[in-house]
Amino acid sequence: MEELDKLQQFQQKIDAEKKIEPKDWMPEDYRKHLIRQISQHAHSEVIGMQPEGNWITRAPSLRSKIILLAKIQDEAGHGLYLYSAAETLGISREEMINQLHTGKAKYSSIFNYPSLTWADIGAIGWLVDGAAIVNQVSLQRTSYGPYSRAMIKICMEESFHQRQGYEIMAKMAQGTPEQKEMAQDALNRWWWPSLMMFGPHDNESAHTGNAMKWKIKRETNDELRQKFIDKTVQQAEVIGLTIPDPDLKWNEERGHYDFGEIDWEEFWRVVNGNGPCNKKRLNHHKKVHEEGRWVREAAAAYAKKQKNKQIAA
Ligand code: FAQ
């Protein structure tokens, strides 16, 4: 009875749009659901640095190099806010990294595609950050306080990222025919994987039911995907690029664009570890994590020393 009362009060709080904070009572399933989603979100931010890091040394100008460096550094920061938010739910950073390394925890499918040309850096900023913003703006209203606050800060930075990418695409689309071709080729390769970022259709999405009931998610996978498409089609038109979907068509009645079917086989193949770069991304993370062990140990030893000094004083 006591447990039922607590559950009822918890749901009432959620329904009244009140935030759940780390020390509040919460059902175990809510806690686990959040740890899964927030830690996977954090891993995505950190693994997401790899395709862009590939181009730091080859950025075509000092200006673009500085901007790209700042953007990638922001992604590391986003990962840290999110790991901290997940830690408030009672899981350690070490455990989360271990779950990533053993394949228990996922990260976004999108980062398993290669960044082959400089135009890909434009496409990542424009489409991948653009999709991330649509999802994260919605998550600003998520029911868990620390996650919601992390999202507010992240969204402010993310809008610069989207513009950085769109600027690259716009410049290339208005450049030489070869540059325009590179921009179109990048759009062709990144469009469908960007739509996959929103996850499976709602009727195939195992977690959406609970996520919506607990207001962890505020909009479903399909609703967010549609929002992203509606926003992005016009942006492509403005810079003279063509979205690679012959079925894309404005539907006056629905007030939305209709679009073609996503290749779900490809999606699940990538999610299950068999995309073009899955092994490379994970192996790189493991290697760098091991190489950085001494830094973490030194920082922890220094913190301990400072604490002991304070206690002695
Ligand atoms: N990739 O039942 P659902 C960024 C999994 S941040 C891989 O629908 P849910 C910034 C899902 O985990 C990008 N796996 O799941 C940036 C579940 O498996 P599980 C990351 C996927 O959680 C830009 C299973 O399929 N953003 O890009 C994917 O309700 C540039 C069933 O799916 C976030 O993480 C996928 N695309 O909905 C950084 C946002 N989709 O866990 C660097 C927060 C689904 O049972 C450079 N997360 N799965 O093993 C979310 O909004 C949700 O977790 C979804 C998935 C929408 C991703």
mmCIF file of C-alpha atoms and ligand atoms in Angstrom:
data_model
loop_
_atom_site.group_PDB
_atom_site.id
_atom_site.type_symbol
_atom_site.label_atom_id
_atom_site.label_comp_id
_atom_site.label_asym_id
_atom_site.label_seq_id
_atom_site.Cartn_x
_atom_site.Cartn_y
_atom_site.Cartn_z
ATOM 1 C CA MET A 1 0.000 0.000 0.000
ATOM 2 C CA GLU A 2 2.786 2.362 0.974
ATOM 3 C CA GLU A 3 4.573 1.694 -2.310
ATOM 4 C CA LEU A 4 1.335 2.292 -4.264
ATOM 5 C CA ASP A 5 0.826 5.617 -2.497
ATOM 6 C CA LYS A 6 4.345 6.664 -3.380
ATOM 7 C CA LEU A 7 3.840 5.685 -6.995
ATOM 8 C CA GLN A 8 0.614 7.663 -7.167
ATOM 9 C CA GLN A 9 2.218 10.740 -5.651
ATOM 10 C CA PHE A 10 5.149 10.397 -8.025
ATOM 11 C CA GLN A 11 2.844 10.294 -11.074
ATOM 12 C CA GLN A 12 0.804 13.231 -9.757
ATOM 13 C CA LYS A 13 3.978 15.256 -9.445
ATOM 14 C CA ILE A 14 4.947 14.406 -13.013
ATOM 15 C CA ASP A 15 1.459 15.217 -14.289
ATOM 16 C CA ALA A 16 1.639 18.584 -12.519
ATOM 17 C CA GLU A 17 4.851 19.351 -14.465
ATOM 18 C CA LYS A 18 6.983 19.360 -11.312
ATOM 19 C CA LYS A 19 10.588 18.240 -11.702
ATOM 20 C CA ILE A 20 11.892 15.103 -10.008
ATOM 21 C CA GLU A 21 15.166 15.831 -8.203
ATOM 22 C CA PRO A 22 17.955 13.363 -7.257
ATOM 23 C CA LYS A 23 16.917 12.950 -3.615
ATOM 24 C CA ASP A 24 13.196 12.584 -4.355
ATOM 25 C CA TRP A 25 11.600 9.151 -4.227
ATOM 26 C CA MET A 26 11.321 7.593 -7.686
ATOM 27 C CA PRO A 27 10.356 4.146 -8.991
ATOM 28 C CA GLU A 28 13.318 1.922 -9.758
ATOM 29 C CA ASP A 29 12.199 1.597 -13.397
ATOM 30 C CA TYR A 30 12.195 5.387 -13.827
ATOM 31 C CA ARG A 31 15.737 5.564 -12.420
ATOM 32 C CA LYS A 32 16.975 2.771 -14.689
ATOM 33 C CA HIS A 33 15.242 4.274 -17.727
ATOM 34 C CA LEU A 34 16.977 7.592 -17.112
ATOM 35 C CA ILE A 35 20.392 6.034 -16.525
ATOM 36 C CA ARG A 36 20.055 4.190 -19.836
ATOM 37 C CA GLN A 37 18.972 7.224 -21.836
ATOM 38 C CA ILE A 38 21.223 9.850 -20.234
ATOM 39 C CA SER A 39 24.357 7.675 -20.282
ATOM 40 C CA GLN A 40 23.744 6.762 -23.946
ATOM 41 C CA HIS A 41 23.231 10.418 -24.705
ATOM 42 C CA ALA A 42 26.555 11.202 -22.960
ATOM 43 C CA HIS A 43 28.387 8.461 -24.868
ATOM 44 C CA SER A 44 26.972 9.867 -28.132
ATOM 45 C CA GLU A 45 28.369 13.321 -27.405
ATOM 46 C CA VAL A 46 31.831 11.920 -26.687
ATOM 47 C CA ILE A 47 31.998 9.358 -29.520
ATOM 48 C CA GLY A 48 30.554 12.085 -31.752
ATOM 49 C CA MET A 49 33.824 13.966 -31.471
ATOM 50 C CA GLN A 50 35.606 11.335 -33.562
ATOM 51 C CA PRO A 51 34.167 11.958 -37.066
ATOM 52 C CA GLU A 52 34.779 15.695 -36.661
ATOM 53 C CA GLY A 53 38.190 15.303 -35.020
ATOM 54 C CA ASN A 54 39.236 13.628 -38.260
ATOM 55 C CA TRP A 55 39.157 17.068 -39.952
ATOM 56 C CA ILE A 56 40.821 19.380 -37.421
ATOM 57 C CA THR A 57 44.222 19.189 -39.109
ATOM 58 C CA ARG A 58 42.713 19.493 -42.574
ATOM 59 C CA ALA A 59 40.238 22.352 -42.077
ATOM 60 C CA PRO A 60 40.609 24.647 -45.122
ATOM 61 C CA SER A 61 41.316 27.877 -43.189
ATOM 62 C CA LEU A 62 42.483 29.021 -39.766
ATOM 63 C CA ARG A 63 38.988 30.426 -39.104
ATOM 64 C CA SER A 64 37.294 27.129 -39.866
ATOM 65 C CA LYS A 65 39.875 25.250 -37.805
ATOM 66 C CA ILE A 66 39.287 27.446 -34.730
ATOM 67 C CA ILE A 67 35.510 27.109 -35.067
ATOM 68 C CA LEU A 68 35.694 23.333 -35.494
ATOM 69 C CA LEU A 69 38.013 22.976 -32.501
ATOM 70 C CA ALA A 70 35.624 25.001 -30.339
ATOM 71 C CA LYS A 71 32.665 22.934 -31.508
ATOM 72 C CA ILE A 72 34.340 19.617 -30.751
ATOM 73 C CA GLN A 73 35.391 20.897 -27.345
ATOM 74 C CA ASP A 74 31.743 21.835 -26.691
ATOM 75 C CA GLU A 75 30.724 18.235 -27.435
ATOM 76 C CA ALA A 76 33.155 16.989 -24.778
ATOM 77 C CA GLY A 77 31.564 19.452 -22.352
ATOM 78 C CA HIS A 78 28.087 18.182 -23.238
ATOM 79 C CA GLY A 79 29.252 14.654 -22.484
ATOM 80 C CA LEU A 80 30.500 15.800 -19.082
ATOM 81 C CA TYR A 81 27.241 17.579 -18.125
ATOM 82 C CA LEU A 82 25.346 14.433 -19.083
ATOM 83 C CA TYR A 83 27.644 12.017 -17.239
ATOM 84 C CA SER A 84 27.237 14.237 -14.162
ATOM 85 C CA ALA A 85 23.446 14.212 -14.539
ATOM 86 C CA ALA A 86 23.483 10.401 -14.774
ATOM 87 C CA GLU A 87 25.769 10.152 -11.725
ATOM 88 C CA THR A 88 23.055 11.840 -9.621
ATOM 89 C CA LEU A 89 21.005 8.663 -10.207
ATOM 90 C CA GLY A 90 23.562 6.505 -8.424
ATOM 91 C CA ILE A 91 25.798 5.145 -11.178
ATOM 92 C CA SER A 92 29.520 5.917 -11.379
ATOM 93 C CA ARG A 93 31.289 7.312 -14.419
ATOM 94 C CA GLU A 94 33.503 4.231 -14.456
ATOM 95 C CA GLU A 95 30.504 1.918 -14.626
ATOM 96 C CA MET A 96 28.996 3.896 -17.500
ATOM 97 C CA ILE A 97 32.240 3.755 -19.483
ATOM 98 C CA ASN A 98 32.468 0.053 -18.754
ATOM 99 C CA GLN A 99 28.937 -0.436 -20.129
ATOM 100 C CA LEU A 100 29.985 1.406 -23.299
ATOM 101 C CA HIS A 101 33.136 -0.680 -23.706
ATOM 102 C CA THR A 102 31.359 -3.991 -23.171
ATOM 103 C CA GLY A 103 28.563 -3.092 -25.610
ATOM 104 C CA LYS A 104 25.844 -2.976 -22.920
ATOM 105 C CA ALA A 105 25.289 0.723 -23.539
ATOM 106 C CA LYS A 106 24.696 2.129 -26.990
ATOM 107 C CA TYR A 107 25.552 5.481 -28.554
ATOM 108 C CA SER A 108 23.860 7.208 -31.477
ATOM 109 C CA SER A 109 23.969 5.267 -34.735
ATOM 110 C CA ILE A 110 24.930 8.419 -36.648
ATOM 111 C CA PHE A 111 28.519 8.427 -35.402
ATOM 112 C CA ASN A 112 29.267 5.125 -37.086
ATOM 113 C CA TYR A 113 29.448 6.760 -40.515
ATOM 114 C CA PRO A 114 32.750 8.090 -41.916
ATOM 115 C CA SER A 115 33.472 11.777 -42.550
ATOM 116 C CA LEU A 116 35.061 11.528 -45.993
ATOM 117 C CA THR A 117 35.306 15.155 -47.149
ATOM 118 C CA TRP A 118 35.233 18.673 -45.680
ATOM 119 C CA ALA A 119 31.598 18.929 -46.846
ATOM 120 C CA ASP A 120 30.823 16.128 -44.385
ATOM 121 C CA ILE A 121 31.772 18.503 -41.575
ATOM 122 C CA GLY A 122 29.158 20.882 -42.973
ATOM 123 C CA ALA A 123 26.588 18.098 -43.190
ATOM 124 C CA ILE A 124 27.297 16.939 -39.631
ATOM 125 C CA GLY A 125 26.798 20.439 -38.210
ATOM 126 C CA TRP A 126 23.747 21.202 -40.315
ATOM 127 C CA LEU A 127 21.958 17.838 -40.155
ATOM 128 C CA VAL A 128 23.329 15.944 -37.141
ATOM 129 C CA ASP A 129 23.410 18.929 -34.806
ATOM 130 C CA GLY A 130 20.157 20.102 -36.392
ATOM 131 C CA ALA A 131 18.495 16.785 -35.537
ATOM 132 C CA ALA A 132 20.089 16.791 -32.080
ATOM 133 C CA ILE A 133 18.635 20.265 -31.402
ATOM 134 C CA VAL A 134 15.087 19.234 -32.350
ATOM 135 C CA ASN A 135 15.379 16.300 -29.942
ATOM 136 C CA GLN A 136 17.106 18.271 -27.183
ATOM 137 C CA VAL A 137 14.805 21.314 -27.272
ATOM 138 C CA SER A 138 12.018 18.865 -26.506
ATOM 139 C CA LEU A 139 14.091 17.284 -23.719
ATOM 140 C CA GLN A 140 14.515 20.663 -22.001
ATOM 141 C CA ARG A 141 11.063 19.912 -20.552
ATOM 142 C CA THR A 142 11.968 16.390 -19.434
ATOM 143 C CA SER A 143 10.764 15.502 -15.934
ATOM 144 C CA TYR A 144 14.165 14.830 -14.337
ATOM 145 C CA GLY A 145 15.633 18.123 -13.066
ATOM 146 C CA PRO A 146 19.378 17.567 -13.689
ATOM 147 C CA TYR A 147 18.723 16.232 -17.226
ATOM 148 C CA SER A 148 16.422 19.134 -18.049
ATOM 149 C CA ARG A 149 18.948 21.715 -16.830
ATOM 150 C CA ALA A 150 21.774 20.061 -18.780
ATOM 151 C CA MET A 151 19.607 20.229 -21.918
ATOM 152 C CA ILE A 152 18.975 23.963 -21.523
ATOM 153 C CA LYS A 153 22.708 24.689 -21.437
ATOM 154 C CA ILE A 154 23.473 22.259 -24.255
ATOM 155 C CA CYS A 155 20.806 23.703 -26.581
ATOM 156 C CA MET A 156 22.291 27.184 -26.330
ATOM 157 C CA GLU A 157 25.622 25.870 -27.611
ATOM 158 C CA GLU A 158 24.108 23.484 -30.122
ATOM 159 C CA SER A 159 22.458 26.242 -32.134
ATOM 160 C CA PHE A 160 25.930 27.636 -32.967
ATOM 161 C CA HIS A 161 26.964 24.173 -34.105
ATOM 162 C CA GLN A 162 24.067 23.915 -36.506
ATOM 163 C CA ARG A 163 24.894 27.314 -37.991
ATOM 164 C CA GLN A 164 28.568 26.403 -38.339
ATOM 165 C CA GLY A 165 27.568 23.409 -40.457
ATOM 166 C CA TYR A 166 24.983 25.283 -42.486
ATOM 167 C CA GLU A 167 27.511 28.018 -43.250
ATOM 168 C CA ILE A 168 29.976 25.457 -44.636
ATOM 169 C CA MET A 169 27.240 23.878 -46.777
ATOM 170 C CA ALA A 170 25.979 27.249 -48.021
ATOM 171 C CA LYS A 171 29.500 28.344 -49.004
ATOM 172 C CA MET A 172 30.255 25.105 -50.808
ATOM 173 C CA ALA A 173 26.874 25.058 -52.541
ATOM 174 C CA GLN A 174 27.625 28.533 -53.930
ATOM 175 C CA GLY A 175 31.231 27.691 -54.813
ATOM 176 C CA THR A 176 32.699 25.952 -57.870
ATOM 177 C CA PRO A 177 30.714 23.109 -59.520
ATOM 178 C CA GLU A 178 33.080 20.629 -57.814
ATOM 179 C CA GLN A 179 32.417 22.195 -54.412
ATOM 180 C CA LYS A 180 28.664 22.133 -54.986
ATOM 181 C CA GLU A 181 28.943 18.484 -55.974
ATOM 182 C CA MET A 182 30.813 17.713 -52.743
ATOM 183 C CA ALA A 183 28.086 19.442 -50.702
ATOM 184 C CA GLN A 184 25.353 17.504 -52.523
ATOM 185 C CA ASP A 185 27.254 14.237 -52.060
ATOM 186 C CA ALA A 186 27.568 14.885 -48.307
ATOM 187 C CA LEU A 187 23.841 15.635 -48.087
ATOM 188 C CA ASN A 188 23.092 12.426 -50.004
ATOM 189 C CA ARG A 189 25.128 10.337 -47.554
ATOM 190 C CA TRP A 190 24.057 12.027 -44.267
ATOM 191 C CA TRP A 191 20.341 12.626 -44.891
ATOM 192 C CA TRP A 192 18.960 9.145 -44.164
ATOM 193 C CA PRO A 193 21.294 8.370 -41.229
ATOM 194 C CA SER A 194 20.221 11.733 -39.718
ATOM 195 C CA LEU A 195 16.562 10.677 -39.885
ATOM 196 C CA MET A 196 17.546 7.418 -38.157
ATOM 197 C CA MET A 197 18.882 9.385 -35.171
ATOM 198 C CA PHE A 198 15.293 9.780 -33.931
ATOM 199 C CA GLY A 199 14.998 6.030 -33.410
ATOM 200 C CA PRO A 200 12.507 3.434 -34.680
ATOM 201 C CA HIS A 201 8.895 4.245 -35.583
ATOM 202 C CA ASP A 202 6.729 4.804 -32.499
ATOM 203 C CA ASN A 203 4.997 1.453 -32.921
ATOM 204 C CA GLU A 204 8.429 -0.268 -32.836
ATOM 205 C CA SER A 205 9.867 1.824 -30.001
ATOM 206 C CA ALA A 206 10.153 -0.266 -26.840
ATOM 207 C CA HIS A 207 10.720 2.646 -24.463
ATOM 208 C CA THR A 208 8.388 5.373 -25.747
ATOM 209 C CA GLY A 209 5.344 4.248 -23.709
ATOM 210 C CA ASN A 210 7.011 4.625 -20.317
ATOM 211 C CA ALA A 211 9.057 7.606 -21.466
ATOM 212 C CA MET A 212 5.906 9.549 -22.377
ATOM 213 C CA LYS A 213 4.009 8.473 -19.243
ATOM 214 C CA TRP A 214 6.888 9.687 -17.065
ATOM 215 C CA LYS A 215 7.456 12.742 -19.281
ATOM 216 C CA ILE A 216 11.073 11.753 -19.812
ATOM 217 C CA LYS A 217 10.364 12.196 -23.516
ATOM 218 C CA ARG A 218 7.931 14.996 -24.355
ATOM 219 C CA GLU A 219 7.481 14.078 -28.006
ATOM 220 C CA THR A 220 7.728 10.723 -29.730
ATOM 221 C CA ASN A 221 10.401 9.562 -32.197
ATOM 222 C CA ASP A 222 8.104 10.050 -35.211
ATOM 223 C CA GLU A 223 6.869 13.475 -34.062
ATOM 224 C CA LEU A 224 10.419 14.769 -33.679
ATOM 225 C CA ARG A 225 11.573 13.248 -36.973
ATOM 226 C CA GLN A 226 8.701 15.036 -38.767
ATOM 227 C CA LYS A 227 9.606 18.340 -37.099
ATOM 228 C CA PHE A 228 13.205 17.995 -38.255
ATOM 229 C CA ILE A 229 12.192 17.221 -41.847
ATOM 230 C CA ASP A 230 9.723 20.124 -42.011
ATOM 231 C CA LYS A 231 12.432 22.515 -40.802
ATOM 232 C CA THR A 232 15.266 21.230 -42.944
ATOM 233 C CA VAL A 233 13.676 20.928 -46.389
ATOM 234 C CA GLN A 234 13.408 24.705 -46.737
ATOM 235 C CA GLN A 235 17.000 25.184 -45.569
ATOM 236 C CA ALA A 236 18.156 22.869 -48.380
ATOM 237 C CA GLU A 237 16.090 24.817 -50.913
ATOM 238 C CA VAL A 238 17.606 28.140 -49.836
ATOM 239 C CA ILE A 239 21.141 26.946 -50.603
ATOM 240 C CA GLY A 240 20.141 25.092 -53.781
ATOM 241 C CA LEU A 241 20.723 21.511 -52.619
ATOM 242 C CA THR A 242 18.368 18.586 -53.222
ATOM 243 C CA ILE A 243 17.216 16.261 -50.446
ATOM 244 C CA PRO A 244 17.823 12.707 -51.716
ATOM 245 C CA ASP A 245 14.247 11.492 -51.322
ATOM 246 C CA PRO A 246 12.027 11.189 -54.435
ATOM 247 C CA ASP A 247 8.977 10.730 -52.184
ATOM 248 C CA LEU A 248 9.470 13.996 -50.338
ATOM 249 C CA LYS A 249 6.400 16.127 -50.959
ATOM 250 C CA TRP A 250 4.478 18.841 -49.123
ATOM 251 C CA ASN A 251 1.157 17.505 -47.893
ATOM 252 C CA GLU A 252 -1.275 20.417 -47.694
ATOM 253 C CA GLU A 253 -3.832 18.439 -45.704
ATOM 254 C CA ARG A 254 -1.407 17.278 -43.017
ATOM 255 C CA GLY A 255 0.546 20.528 -43.001
ATOM 256 C CA HIS A 256 3.746 18.460 -43.128
ATOM 257 C CA TYR A 257 6.126 16.933 -45.646
ATOM 258 C CA ASP A 258 5.497 13.315 -46.608
ATOM 259 C CA PHE A 259 8.715 11.382 -46.994
ATOM 260 C CA GLY A 260 10.054 8.019 -48.133
ATOM 261 C CA GLU A 261 10.634 4.962 -45.976
ATOM 262 C CA ILE A 262 13.808 4.719 -43.946
ATOM 263 C CA ASP A 263 15.991 1.655 -44.500
ATOM 264 C CA TRP A 264 15.331 0.048 -41.112
ATOM 265 C CA GLU A 265 17.561 -2.907 -41.879
ATOM 266 C CA GLU A 266 20.483 -0.539 -42.187
ATOM 267 C CA PHE A 267 19.433 1.203 -38.959
ATOM 268 C CA TRP A 268 19.394 -2.006 -36.890
ATOM 269 C CA ARG A 269 22.603 -3.237 -38.513
ATOM 270 C CA VAL A 270 24.374 -0.054 -37.362
ATOM 271 C CA VAL A 271 22.702 -0.029 -33.926
ATOM 272 C CA ASN A 272 23.749 -3.643 -33.409
ATOM 273 C CA GLY A 273 27.411 -2.893 -34.035
ATOM 274 C CA ASN A 274 27.847 -3.590 -37.747
ATOM 275 C CA GLY A 275 27.888 -0.143 -39.333
ATOM 276 C CA PRO A 276 30.833 1.175 -41.371
ATOM 277 C CA CYS A 277 32.787 2.539 -38.373
ATOM 278 C CA ASN A 278 31.388 0.874 -35.211
ATOM 279 C CA LYS A 279 34.533 -1.089 -34.424
ATOM 280 C CA LYS A 280 36.841 1.802 -35.213
ATOM 281 C CA ARG A 281 34.906 4.217 -32.954
ATOM 282 C CA LEU A 282 34.790 1.874 -29.990
ATOM 283 C CA ASN A 283 38.396 0.704 -30.307
ATOM 284 C CA HIS A 284 39.565 4.311 -30.466
ATOM 285 C CA HIS A 285 37.592 5.169 -27.322
ATOM 286 C CA LYS A 286 39.038 2.166 -25.465
ATOM 287 C CA LYS A 287 42.606 3.006 -26.516
ATOM 288 C CA VAL A 288 42.365 6.682 -25.545
ATOM 289 C CA HIS A 289 40.622 5.814 -22.281
ATOM 290 C CA GLU A 290 43.518 3.514 -21.371
ATOM 291 C CA GLU A 291 46.118 6.093 -22.407
ATOM 292 C CA GLY A 292 44.432 8.679 -20.182
ATOM 293 C CA ARG A 293 44.350 6.446 -17.123
ATOM 294 C CA TRP A 294 47.417 8.105 -15.578
ATOM 295 C CA VAL A 295 45.773 11.550 -15.915
ATOM 296 C CA ARG A 296 42.672 10.399 -14.023
ATOM 297 C CA GLU A 297 44.806 8.739 -11.347
ATOM 298 C CA ALA A 298 46.990 11.833 -10.952
ATOM 299 C CA ALA A 299 43.906 14.101 -10.687
ATOM 300 C CA ALA A 300 42.355 11.817 -8.059
ATOM 301 C CA ALA A 301 45.643 11.665 -6.064
ATOM 302 C CA TYR A 302 45.940 15.467 -6.203
ATOM 303 C CA ALA A 303 42.325 15.936 -5.038
ATOM 304 C CA LYS A 304 42.939 13.520 -2.147
ATOM 305 C CA LYS A 305 46.104 15.377 -1.140
ATOM 306 C CA GLN A 306 44.287 18.722 -1.161
ATOM 307 C CA LYS A 307 41.451 17.300 0.921
ATOM 308 C CA ASN A 308 43.884 15.873 3.489
ATOM 309 C CA LYS A 309 45.635 19.246 3.681
ATOM 310 C CA GLN A 310 42.297 20.971 4.325
ATOM 311 C CA ILE A 311 41.402 18.454 7.052
ATOM 312 C CA ALA A 312 44.825 18.918 8.699
ATOM 313 C CA ALA A 313 44.411 22.715 8.591
HETATM 314 N N1 FAQ B 1 21.181 5.048 -32.328
HETATM 315 O O1 FAQ B 1 12.622 2.447 -27.684
HETATM 316 P P1 FAQ B 1 13.521 3.336 -28.450
HETATM 317 C C1 FAQ B 1 24.346 14.665 -30.772
HETATM 318 C C2 FAQ B 1 17.987 2.216 -29.526
HETATM 319 S S1 FAQ B 1 23.607 13.867 -29.499
HETATM 320 C C3 FAQ B 1 21.457 4.020 -31.502
HETATM 321 O O2 FAQ B 1 12.869 4.270 -29.390
HETATM 322 P P2 FAQ B 1 14.363 5.524 -26.753
HETATM 323 C C4 FAQ B 1 25.188 15.868 -30.478
HETATM 324 C C5 FAQ B 1 17.514 2.614 -28.143
HETATM 325 O O3 FAQ B 1 18.594 3.073 -27.343
HETATM 326 C C6 FAQ B 1 22.827 12.456 -30.263
HETATM 327 N N2 FAQ B 1 20.509 3.383 -30.802
HETATM 328 O O4 FAQ B 1 14.532 4.096 -27.448
HETATM 329 C C7 FAQ B 1 26.353 15.848 -31.357
HETATM 330 C C8 FAQ B 1 16.918 1.325 -27.657
HETATM 331 O O5 FAQ B 1 17.941 0.417 -27.271
HETATM 332 P P3 FAQ B 1 18.262 0.083 -25.689
HETATM 333 C C9 FAQ B 1 22.277 11.563 -29.250
HETATM 334 C C10 FAQ B 1 19.234 3.806 -30.946
HETATM 335 O O6 FAQ B 1 15.473 5.682 -25.807
HETATM 336 C C11 FAQ B 1 26.301 16.329 -32.656
HETATM 337 C C12 FAQ B 1 16.299 0.756 -28.918
HETATM 338 O O7 FAQ B 1 16.995 1.343 -30.005
HETATM 339 N N3 FAQ B 1 21.040 12.109 -28.722
HETATM 340 O O8 FAQ B 1 24.156 14.218 -31.839
HETATM 341 C C13 FAQ B 1 18.887 4.872 -31.757
HETATM 342 O O9 FAQ B 1 12.981 5.708 -26.235
HETATM 343 C C14 FAQ B 1 27.424 16.330 -33.464
HETATM 344 C C15 FAQ B 1 14.809 1.047 -29.040
HETATM 345 O O10 FAQ B 1 14.566 2.442 -29.288
HETATM 346 C C16 FAQ B 1 20.407 11.493 -27.712
HETATM 347 O O11 FAQ B 1 20.854 10.494 -27.195
HETATM 348 C C17 FAQ B 1 19.923 5.506 -32.476
HETATM 349 N N4 FAQ B 1 19.693 6.531 -33.313
HETATM 350 O O12 FAQ B 1 14.537 6.568 -27.972
HETATM 351 C C18 FAQ B 1 27.581 15.390 -30.873
HETATM 352 C C19 FAQ B 1 19.139 12.167 -27.238
HETATM 353 N N5 FAQ B 1 17.554 5.057 -31.694
HETATM 354 O O13 FAQ B 1 18.625 1.397 -25.048
HETATM 355 C C20 FAQ B 1 28.729 15.396 -31.684
HETATM 356 C C21 FAQ B 1 18.539 11.497 -26.042
HETATM 357 C C22 FAQ B 1 17.086 4.117 -30.856
HETATM 358 O O14 FAQ B 1 17.017 -0.517 -25.122
HETATM 359 C C23 FAQ B 1 28.647 15.879 -32.989
HETATM 360 N N6 FAQ B 1 17.966 10.222 -26.358
HETATM 361 N N7 FAQ B 1 18.095 3.364 -30.413
HETATM 362 O O15 FAQ B 1 19.412 -0.861 -25.750
HETATM 363 C C24 FAQ B 1 16.720 10.054 -26.880
HETATM 364 O O16 FAQ B 1 15.995 11.001 -27.135
HETATM 365 C C25 FAQ B 1 16.227 8.635 -27.083
HETATM 366 O O17 FAQ B 1 17.045 7.782 -26.307
HETATM 367 C C26 FAQ B 1 16.253 8.165 -28.579
HETATM 368 C C27 FAQ B 1 15.777 6.712 -28.627
HETATM 369 C C28 FAQ B 1 15.287 9.021 -29.384
HETATM 370 C C29 FAQ B 1 17.655 8.252 -29.176
#
